[in-house]
Short mmCIF file of C-alpha atoms and ligand atoms in Angstrom, two decimals:
data_model
loop_
_atom_site.label_atom_id
_atom_site.label_comp_id
_atom_site.label_asym_id
_atom_site.label_seq_id
_atom_site.Cartn_x
_atom_site.Cartn_y
_atom_site.Cartn_z
CA UNK A 1 0.12 0.07 0.14
CA UNK A 2 1.23 3.43 -0.96
CA UNK A 3 2.43 5.52 2.11
CA UNK A 4 1.20 8.77 0.78
CA UNK A 5 -2.51 7.43 0.94
CA UNK A 6 -4.01 9.32 4.15
CA UNK A 7 -3.16 12.66 4.73
CA UNK A 8 -2.52 13.55 8.74
CA UNK A 9 -3.12 17.32 8.06
CA UNK A 10 -6.27 17.56 10.09
CA UNK A 11 -5.14 15.15 12.79
CA UNK A 12 -2.17 17.41 13.96
CA UNK A 13 -2.80 20.73 15.31
CA UNK A 14 0.50 22.12 13.45
CA UNK A 15 -1.41 21.22 10.25
CA UNK A 16 1.72 19.52 8.76
CA UNK A 17 0.51 17.82 5.66
CA UNK A 18 2.45 14.22 6.46
CA UNK A 19 1.03 11.15 5.19
CA UNK A 20 0.21 7.71 6.81
CA UNK A 21 -0.20 4.21 5.51
CA UNK A 22 -3.62 4.09 7.04
CA UNK A 23 -5.69 5.83 9.76
CA UNK A 24 -8.32 4.10 11.97
CA UNK A 25 -10.55 6.02 14.10
CA UNK A 26 -11.14 3.91 17.15
CA UNK A 27 -14.15 4.57 19.43
CA UNK A 28 -13.66 1.52 21.64
CA UNK A 29 -10.90 -0.71 23.02
CA UNK A 30 -12.32 -3.58 20.82
CA UNK A 31 -11.57 -1.24 17.62
CA UNK A 32 -8.10 -0.45 18.74
CA UNK A 33 -7.72 -4.44 19.19
CA UNK A 34 -9.29 -5.08 16.06
CA UNK A 35 -7.56 -7.09 13.49
CA UNK A 36 -6.11 -3.96 12.15
CA UNK A 37 -3.90 -3.35 15.31
CA UNK A 38 -3.08 -6.96 15.28
CA UNK A 39 -2.19 -7.00 11.66
CA UNK A 40 0.17 -4.05 11.86
CA UNK A 41 1.94 -5.67 14.66
CA UNK A 42 2.09 -8.99 12.94
CA UNK A 43 3.44 -7.19 9.70
CA UNK A 44 6.04 -5.32 11.83
CA UNK A 45 4.47 -2.14 10.67
CA UNK A 46 4.67 1.04 13.01
CA UNK A 47 1.54 1.99 15.06
CA UNK A 48 0.78 5.36 16.53
CA UNK A 49 -2.08 6.11 18.63
CA UNK A 50 -3.08 9.92 18.79
CA UNK A 51 -5.67 12.14 20.45
CA UNK A 52 -5.82 15.37 18.71
CA UNK A 53 -2.47 15.66 17.72
CA UNK A 54 -1.77 18.83 19.50
CA UNK A 55 1.73 17.83 21.11
CA UNK A 56 2.93 16.19 18.08
CA UNK A 57 5.38 17.29 15.21
CA UNK A 58 5.45 14.88 12.08
CA UNK A 59 8.82 15.19 10.65
CA UNK A 60 8.01 13.07 7.59
CA UNK A 61 5.31 10.72 6.22
CA UNK A 62 4.54 8.04 8.92
CA UNK A 63 4.93 4.64 7.28
CA UNK A 64 2.68 2.88 9.52
CA UNK A 65 -0.86 2.67 10.82
CA UNK A 66 -2.28 5.75 12.77
CA UNK A 67 -5.24 5.14 15.51
CA UNK A 68 -7.24 7.97 16.55
CA UNK A 69 -8.38 7.44 20.04
CA UNK A 70 -12.01 8.18 20.36
CA UNK A 71 -12.87 5.97 23.33
CA UNK A 72 -15.95 7.92 24.92
CA UNK A 73 -17.82 7.80 28.27
CA UNK A 74 -17.90 9.92 31.35
CA UNK A 75 -19.29 8.48 34.48
CA UNK A 76 -19.88 10.30 37.94
CA UNK A 77 -20.02 8.98 41.39
CA UNK A 78 -20.51 10.99 44.54
CA UNK A 79 -18.57 10.21 47.86
CA UNK A 80 -18.79 12.39 51.08
CA UNK A 81 -16.16 14.70 50.18
CA UNK A 82 -15.78 14.54 46.53
CA UNK A 83 -17.12 13.77 42.74
CA UNK A 84 -15.23 10.50 41.45
CA UNK A 85 -15.10 10.84 37.51
CA UNK A 86 -14.18 7.71 35.09
CA UNK A 87 -13.51 9.01 31.72
CA UNK A 88 -12.81 7.36 28.49
CA UNK A 89 -9.45 8.23 27.02
CA UNK A 90 -10.98 9.86 23.86
CA UNK A 91 -13.13 12.30 25.32
CA UNK A 92 -12.16 16.08 24.47
CA UNK A 93 -10.21 17.66 27.53
CA UNK A 94 -11.74 21.04 27.19
CA UNK A 95 -15.39 19.71 26.72
CA UNK A 96 -14.86 17.86 30.05
CA UNK A 97 -13.92 20.98 31.85
CA UNK A 98 -16.92 22.79 30.40
CA UNK A 99 -19.14 19.89 31.41
CA UNK A 100 -18.17 19.58 34.68
CA UNK A 101 -18.52 23.47 35.32
CA UNK A 102 -21.92 23.25 33.83
CA UNK A 103 -23.00 20.48 36.35
CA UNK A 104 -21.61 22.37 39.41
CA UNK A 105 -18.21 20.26 39.54
CA UNK A 106 -15.26 22.55 40.38
CA UNK A 107 -11.58 21.94 40.03
CA UNK A 108 -10.71 21.90 36.54
CA UNK A 109 -11.28 25.57 35.63
CA UNK A 110 -7.40 26.56 35.40
CA UNK A 111 -6.91 24.13 32.82
CA UNK A 112 -9.60 25.25 30.39
CA UNK A 113 -9.15 25.55 26.39
CA UNK A 114 -5.89 23.03 26.63
CA UNK A 115 -6.57 20.97 23.42
CA UNK A 116 -5.99 17.22 23.31
CA UNK A 117 -7.99 14.19 24.59
CA UNK A 118 -8.39 13.17 28.23
CA UNK A 119 -5.95 9.89 27.58
CA UNK A 120 -3.02 12.07 26.87
CA UNK A 121 -3.42 14.71 29.65
CA UNK A 122 -1.54 12.21 32.07
CA UNK A 123 1.41 11.58 29.70
CA UNK A 124 3.09 15.06 30.14
CA UNK A 125 0.84 15.91 33.09
CA UNK A 126 -0.73 18.86 31.33
CA UNK A 127 -0.56 21.99 33.44
CA UNK A 128 -1.57 25.65 33.30
CA UNK A 129 -2.00 28.67 35.47
CA UNK A 130 -1.06 26.98 38.77
CA UNK A 131 -3.11 23.48 38.50
CA UNK A 132 -1.57 20.39 36.66
CA UNK A 133 -3.45 17.22 35.95
CA UNK A 134 -1.78 15.44 38.90
CA UNK A 135 -3.71 17.76 41.40
CA UNK A 136 -7.15 16.19 40.19
CA UNK A 137 -5.71 12.65 39.13
CA UNK A 138 -7.04 9.57 41.12
CA UNK A 139 -5.78 6.91 38.68
CA UNK A 140 -4.94 6.12 35.00
CA UNK A 141 -5.90 2.87 33.32
CA UNK A 142 -3.48 1.33 30.87
CA UNK A 143 -3.58 -1.70 28.29
CA UNK A 144 -0.37 -3.60 27.47
CA UNK A 145 -0.28 -4.18 23.83
CA UNK A 146 1.56 -7.30 24.17
CA UNK A 147 -0.83 -9.45 25.79
CA UNK A 148 -3.69 -6.95 25.94
CA UNK A 149 -4.18 -7.33 29.67
CA UNK A 150 -5.04 -4.12 31.78
CA UNK A 151 -3.68 -2.15 34.67
CA UNK A 152 -4.72 0.56 36.90
CA UNK A 153 -1.91 2.90 37.90
CA UNK A 154 -2.82 5.23 41.17
CA UNK A 155 -1.83 8.57 41.19
CA UNK A 156 1.31 7.98 43.45
CA UNK A 157 2.56 5.23 40.87
CA UNK A 158 2.34 7.85 38.14
CA UNK A 159 5.44 9.88 39.08
CA UNK A 160 3.86 13.07 37.94
CA UNK A 161 6.21 16.03 37.82
CA UNK A 162 6.71 19.34 35.35
CA UNK A 163 5.72 17.73 32.00
CA UNK A 164 6.65 14.55 33.05
CA UNK A 165 5.19 11.03 34.09
CA UNK A 166 5.82 7.36 33.96
CA UNK A 167 4.08 7.44 30.55
CA UNK A 168 7.06 9.18 29.29
CA UNK A 169 9.59 6.47 30.28
CA UNK A 170 8.33 2.91 31.98
CA UNK A 171 4.80 2.92 30.12
CA UNK A 172 5.80 4.78 27.01
CA UNK A 173 6.16 1.99 24.51
CA UNK A 174 3.75 -0.90 24.14
CA UNK A 175 1.01 0.80 26.24
CA UNK A 176 -2.43 2.58 25.52
CA UNK A 177 -3.88 4.80 28.24
CA UNK A 178 -7.75 3.83 28.06
CA UNK A 179 -9.49 5.77 30.82
CA UNK A 180 -8.54 8.16 33.67
CA UNK A 181 -9.92 8.67 37.07
CA UNK A 182 -10.37 12.25 38.40
CA UNK A 183 -11.20 13.36 42.06
CA UNK A 184 -12.99 16.56 42.29
CA UNK A 185 -13.18 17.80 45.65
CA UNK A 186 -16.47 19.35 47.08
CA UNK A 187 -14.61 21.68 49.03
CA UNK A 188 -13.24 23.78 46.27
CA UNK A 189 -10.71 26.22 46.71
CA UNK A 190 -9.84 28.83 43.99
CA UNK A 191 -6.19 28.38 42.64
CA UNK A 192 -5.23 32.25 42.10
CA UNK A 193 -1.39 31.83 42.25
CA UNK A 194 -0.66 32.79 38.66
CA UNK A 195 -0.11 36.57 38.35
CA UNK A 196 -3.03 37.45 36.08
CA UNK A 197 -5.53 35.62 38.37
CA UNK A 198 -4.34 37.39 41.62
CA UNK A 199 -6.79 40.21 41.18
CA UNK A 200 -9.55 37.81 41.63
CA UNK A 201 -10.95 37.82 45.48
CA UNK A 202 -10.54 34.25 46.53
CA UNK A 203 -13.53 34.66 48.96
CA UNK A 204 -16.01 35.76 46.32
CA UNK A 205 -14.67 34.17 43.18
CA UNK A 206 -16.73 31.49 41.50
CA UNK A 207 -15.19 28.61 39.49
CA UNK A 208 -17.05 30.01 36.31
CA UNK A 209 -15.44 33.52 36.75
CA UNK A 210 -11.78 31.67 36.98
CA UNK A 211 -12.78 29.78 33.82
CA UNK A 212 -13.71 32.99 32.20
CA UNK A 213 -10.59 34.68 33.19
CA UNK A 214 -8.24 31.63 31.88
CA UNK A 215 -10.03 31.66 28.81
CA UNK A 216 -9.64 35.09 27.96
CA UNK A 217 -6.05 35.01 28.92
CA UNK A 218 -5.52 32.19 26.69
CA UNK A 219 -7.24 33.50 23.84
CA UNK A 220 -5.00 36.85 24.02
CA UNK A 221 -1.70 35.03 23.71
CA UNK A 222 -2.04 31.37 22.57
CA UNK A 223 -2.94 30.96 18.85
CA UNK A 224 -6.05 28.87 18.01
CA UNK A 225 -4.95 25.74 16.05
CA UNK A 226 -8.11 26.15 14.12
CA UNK A 227 -6.70 29.29 12.49
CA UNK A 228 -3.02 29.23 12.99
CA UNK A 229 -1.27 25.84 13.30
CA UNK A 230 0.91 25.37 16.40
CA UNK A 231 1.33 22.56 19.26
CA UNK A 232 1.23 25.12 22.27
CA UNK A 233 4.72 25.71 24.14
CA UNK A 234 7.35 24.38 21.82
CA UNK A 235 9.92 24.05 24.47
CA UNK A 236 9.71 23.36 28.11
CA UNK A 237 10.87 25.98 30.57
CA UNK A 238 14.35 24.96 31.71
CA UNK A 239 15.22 24.26 35.37
CA UNK A 240 18.46 25.41 36.66
CA UNK A 241 20.14 25.25 39.98
CA UNK A 242 20.01 28.03 42.69
CA UNK A 243 23.73 28.98 42.25
CA UNK A 244 23.23 29.06 38.46
CA UNK A 245 20.31 31.22 38.84
CA UNK A 246 21.85 33.69 41.39
CA UNK A 247 24.59 34.51 38.46
CA UNK A 248 22.24 34.46 35.72
CA UNK A 249 19.68 36.74 37.13
CA UNK A 250 22.48 39.21 38.22
CA UNK A 251 23.29 39.58 34.56
CA UNK A 252 19.68 39.23 33.13
CA UNK A 253 17.50 40.79 35.84
CA UNK A 254 14.69 41.18 33.32
CA UNK A 255 14.12 37.34 32.60
CA UNK A 256 11.10 36.04 34.16
CA UNK A 257 11.78 32.95 36.52
CA UNK A 258 9.66 30.89 38.96
CA UNK A 259 10.67 29.17 42.11
CA UNK A 260 10.22 25.50 42.27
CA UNK A 261 9.30 23.33 45.19
CA UNK A 262 12.51 21.57 45.09
CA UNK A 263 14.61 24.63 45.58
CA UNK A 264 15.69 24.79 41.85
CA UNK A 265 14.69 27.95 39.66
CA UNK A 266 12.80 27.61 36.32
CA UNK A 267 13.57 30.14 33.72
CA UNK A 268 10.73 31.40 31.44
CA UNK A 269 11.85 29.80 28.02
CA UNK A 270 9.35 32.43 26.34
CA UNK A 271 11.30 35.14 28.09
CA UNK A 272 14.57 33.81 26.97
CA UNK A 273 13.54 33.60 23.25
CA UNK A 274 11.78 36.97 23.56
CA UNK A 275 14.96 38.53 24.87
CA UNK A 276 16.88 37.57 21.79
CA UNK A 277 14.27 39.57 19.57
CA UNK A 278 13.06 36.29 17.86
CA UNK A 279 9.25 37.18 17.96
CA UNK A 280 8.20 36.86 14.36
CA UNK A 281 11.40 35.31 13.18
CA UNK A 282 10.60 33.03 10.26
CA UNK A 283 12.28 30.06 8.51
CA UNK A 284 10.22 29.07 5.38
CA UNK A 285 6.60 28.44 6.61
CA UNK A 286 7.57 28.20 10.40
CA UNK A 287 7.70 31.37 12.58
CA UNK A 288 8.11 32.33 16.26
CA UNK A 289 4.60 33.58 17.30
CA UNK A 290 4.52 37.40 17.90
CA UNK A 291 2.37 37.33 21.11
CA UNK A 292 4.09 34.38 22.75
CA UNK A 293 7.77 33.50 21.87
CA UNK A 294 7.61 30.07 23.08
CA UNK A 295 5.00 29.03 20.58
CA UNK A 296 5.96 28.26 16.91
CA UNK A 297 3.56 28.49 14.27
CA UNK A 298 2.86 27.24 10.74
CA UNK A 299 2.21 30.18 8.80
CA UNK A 300 0.56 28.08 6.28
CA UNK A 301 2.29 25.45 4.23
CA UNK A 302 4.95 24.68 6.69
CA UNK A 303 6.74 21.25 6.47
CA UNK A 304 7.94 19.47 9.79
CA UNK A 305 11.54 20.36 8.56
CA UNK A 306 10.72 24.18 8.44
CA UNK A 307 9.51 23.86 12.06
CA UNK A 308 12.71 21.82 12.89
CA UNK A 309 14.97 24.27 11.34
CA UNK A 310 13.38 27.30 13.35
CA UNK A 311 13.52 25.26 16.35
CA UNK A 312 17.17 24.61 15.85
CA UNK A 313 17.96 28.24 15.20
CA UNK A 314 16.10 29.55 18.26
CA UNK A 315 17.50 26.94 20.56
CA UNK A 316 21.26 27.92 19.21
CA UNK A 317 20.54 31.57 19.67
CA UNK A 318 19.21 31.25 23.11
CA UNK A 319 22.37 29.04 24.14
CA UNK A 320 24.60 31.52 22.45
CA UNK A 321 22.95 34.51 24.28
CA UNK A 322 22.55 32.67 27.81
CA UNK A 323 24.48 29.35 27.84
CA UNK A 324 21.02 27.56 28.37
CA UNK A 325 19.86 24.79 25.93
CA UNK A 326 16.16 24.63 25.51
CA UNK A 327 14.50 20.97 25.48
CA UNK A 328 11.38 20.59 23.12
CA UNK A 329 8.02 19.71 24.73
CA UNK A 330 6.57 18.68 21.69
CA UNK A 331 6.83 14.90 20.70
CA UNK A 332 8.65 14.32 17.39
CA UNK A 333 7.30 11.53 15.13
CA UNK A 334 9.61 10.28 12.44
CA UNK A 335 8.70 7.89 9.70
CA UNK A 336 9.08 4.91 12.07
CA UNK A 337 7.44 6.45 15.27
CA UNK A 338 8.48 8.83 18.15
CA UNK A 339 12.19 9.75 18.26
CA UNK A 340 14.25 11.72 20.93
CA UNK A 341 13.87 15.38 19.95
CA UNK A 342 16.97 16.79 21.28
CA UNK A 343 18.77 14.32 19.17
CA UNK A 344 16.95 15.97 15.81
CA UNK A 345 17.47 19.49 16.73
CA UNK A 346 21.24 19.39 17.91
P1 FAD B 1 -1.25 13.74 20.97
O1 FAD B 1 -0.59 15.19 20.58
O2 FAD B 1 -2.37 13.31 19.95
O3 FAD B 1 -0.47 12.97 21.41
C1 FAD B 1 0.71 13.14 22.27
C2 FAD B 1 1.70 11.95 22.58
O4 FAD B 1 0.88 11.11 23.53
C3 FAD B 1 1.97 11.05 21.29
O5 FAD B 1 3.30 10.54 21.45
C4 FAD B 1 0.94 9.93 21.35
O6 FAD B 1 1.38 8.84 20.80
C5 FAD B 1 0.70 9.74 22.65
N1 FAD B 1 -0.73 9.38 22.93
C6 FAD B 1 -1.75 10.16 22.96
N2 FAD B 1 -2.95 9.32 23.09
C7 FAD B 1 -2.57 8.19 23.99
C8 FAD B 1 -3.10 7.26 24.68
N3 FAD B 1 -4.33 7.11 24.82
N4 FAD B 1 -2.13 6.22 25.17
C9 FAD B 1 -0.89 6.38 24.80
N5 FAD B 1 -0.31 7.27 24.44
C10 FAD B 1 -1.14 8.39 23.78
N6 FAD B 1 -0.05 21.37 27.30
C11 FAD B 1 0.03 21.77 28.64
O7 FAD B 1 0.30 21.02 29.39
N7 FAD B 1 -0.51 22.88 28.99
C12 FAD B 1 -1.06 23.94 28.24
O8 FAD B 1 -1.39 25.12 28.69
C13 FAD B 1 -1.26 23.62 26.71
N8 FAD B 1 -1.55 24.38 25.78
C14 FAD B 1 -1.68 24.10 24.77
C15 FAD B 1 -2.31 25.09 23.68
C16 FAD B 1 -2.39 24.88 22.32
C17 FAD B 1 -2.80 25.76 21.50
C18 FAD B 1 -1.76 23.51 21.87
C19 FAD B 1 -1.99 23.24 20.28
C20 FAD B 1 -1.33 22.61 22.68
C21 FAD B 1 -1.24 22.93 24.04
N9 FAD B 1 -0.64 22.10 24.92
C22 FAD B 1 -0.54 22.38 26.62
C23 FAD B 1 -0.11 20.89 24.63
C24 FAD B 1 -1.20 19.63 24.37
O9 FAD B 1 -2.61 20.21 24.63
C25 FAD B 1 -1.09 18.67 25.64
O10 FAD B 1 -0.04 18.01 25.60
C26 FAD B 1 -2.26 17.60 25.25
O11 FAD B 1 -2.61 16.89 26.37
C27 FAD B 1 -2.06 16.46 23.96
O12 FAD B 1 -3.32 15.86 23.75
P2 FAD B 1 -3.35 15.17 22.42
O13 FAD B 1 -4.63 14.16 22.67
O14 FAD B 1 -3.56 16.05 21.36
O15 FAD B 1 -2.15 14.45 22.11
N1 EPU B 2 7.10 35.84 28.52
C1 EPU B 2 7.80 36.67 27.70
N2 EPU B 2 7.84 36.77 26.41
C2 EPU B 2 7.08 35.80 25.68
C3 EPU B 2 6.31 34.83 26.46
C4 EPU B 2 6.51 34.73 27.66
O1 EPU B 2 8.40 37.78 28.49
O2 EPU B 2 7.19 36.03 24.40
C5 EPU B 2 7.00 35.79 29.72
C6 EPU B 2 5.77 36.32 30.41
O3 EPU B 2 5.65 37.63 30.47
C7 EPU B 2 5.60 35.77 31.80
C8 EPU B 2 6.50 34.48 31.65
O4 EPU B 2 7.11 34.64 30.55
O5 EPU B 2 6.20 36.48 32.83
C9 EPU B 2 5.68 33.13 31.56
O6 EPU B 2 4.90 33.29 30.43
P1 EPU B 2 3.39 32.55 30.34
O7 EPU B 2 2.77 32.84 31.75
O8 EPU B 2 2.80 32.89 29.11
O9 EPU B 2 3.58 31.03 30.49
P2 EPU B 2 4.93 30.24 29.93
O10 EPU B 2 5.87 29.92 30.86
O11 EPU B 2 5.35 30.73 28.54
C10 EPU B 2 3.53 27.98 30.69
C11 EPU B 2 3.23 26.65 29.86
C12 EPU B 2 2.05 26.67 29.19
C13 EPU B 2 0.83 27.43 30.10
C14 EPU B 2 1.16 28.60 30.90
C15 EPU B 2 0.09 29.00 31.73
C16 EPU B 2 5.41 25.67 29.47
C17 EPU B 2 6.43 24.94 28.59
N3 EPU B 2 4.18 26.06 29.18
O12 EPU B 2 3.79 28.78 29.45
O13 EPU B 2 1.59 25.47 28.67
O14 EPU B 2 -0.43 27.27 29.22
O15 EPU B 2 2.51 28.36 31.34
O16 EPU B 2 0.40 28.36 32.98
O17 EPU B 2 5.23 25.27 30.71
C18 EPU B 2 2.06 24.22 26.64
O18 EPU B 2 2.56 23.26 27.47
O19 EPU B 2 1.83 23.99 25.44
C19 EPU B 2 1.56 25.42 27.25
C20 EPU B 2 0.94 26.38 26.60
#
């Protein structure tokens, strides 16, 4: 079968026009396990499971079979102090946030408008505006693709951290996330630690007001992939030791930074790129977004290679200027599957 048969353009938010051998939309575990997946494994053909493709960059055509996860279902159980939600991995994350608020269940409002499916949320432990997935997670259900057995990992087993989890290493290959469990506490407390939420009064603010403020903030600086191809932050914010930070911040006092719980300092990658005056900088069809330097965009017709060339340039400029090497947050997909992004952009 020709590997140029099925376009992936609508299946990745960068809007890269790569092709796959085949694409199957899977609305149940049974469809994933259908003869198609097993045939691919038998033929030694690469397989790739996608949610919304909002955290991937296709470098080339994918010489394998792409499965789009649309396993649905939301069930809610009430216990004394919380609402317990069991959610199919193919549900939309943002729609889940909306639905919970409509039904009076608070706790996800800071994570509004993050693209992607529920099953992808634990992988990089999605986070925004002072809250991350780990805060609300109860468990993650996975299926082993070797013997199709299933396992439930409770939150303490998921090793969540900043943009990391056990699903980025131990359970990275040969596993599918099929569902997640969330615990939304009835005793809701607003999280207003992010600078642009601090004007809200913690005594009177409602979950809906936090949601609306977060949505407005996001719309003002993060491009909507429906109109401008992108994958959110392209790089992670780099962590540095306190002693590096002391010298660094003396030399560069205007670079924004955050204090981490472990005593390290996290520098703002967007601030570093911005300081290099790279907003709007273009390579082929790729550009640094002019309202948020951490977001790389497809200005129309960009190839995966254009984005890589731009990312490499940005990374080198930041290193020349600050001696800090940025690491991509986005997953890089080559013809045979996911590859180490740092090796690609050195
Ligand atoms: P995909 O991109 O489809 O997949 C990502 C990776 O996970 C791939 O390697 C894929 O194979 C694997 N995968 C997907 N589903 C499964 C599964 N069920 N089982 C096993 N592996 C799977 N992220 C944040 O943390 N915070 C933000 O504020 C944020 N803002 C964003 C804003 C924009 C405009 C965009 C485009 C992205 C943003 N992101 C943000 C990144 C992205 O939304 C998240 O990483 C999201 O969780 C990705 O979901 P997805 O379903 O699109 O995953
Ligand atoms: N900044 C600049 N110039 C820029 C961009 C940012 O000076 O061009 C400064 C801002 O002024 C601010 C600081 O950098 O002082 C931080 O910026 P922002 O609050 O926009 O957040 P970020 O660190 O750039 C992170 C996440 C986002 C998440 C926001 C909100 C990472 C890699 N990115 O961005 O997540 O939505 O915080 O919490 O941690 C994503 O992961 O895809 C993503 C969008």
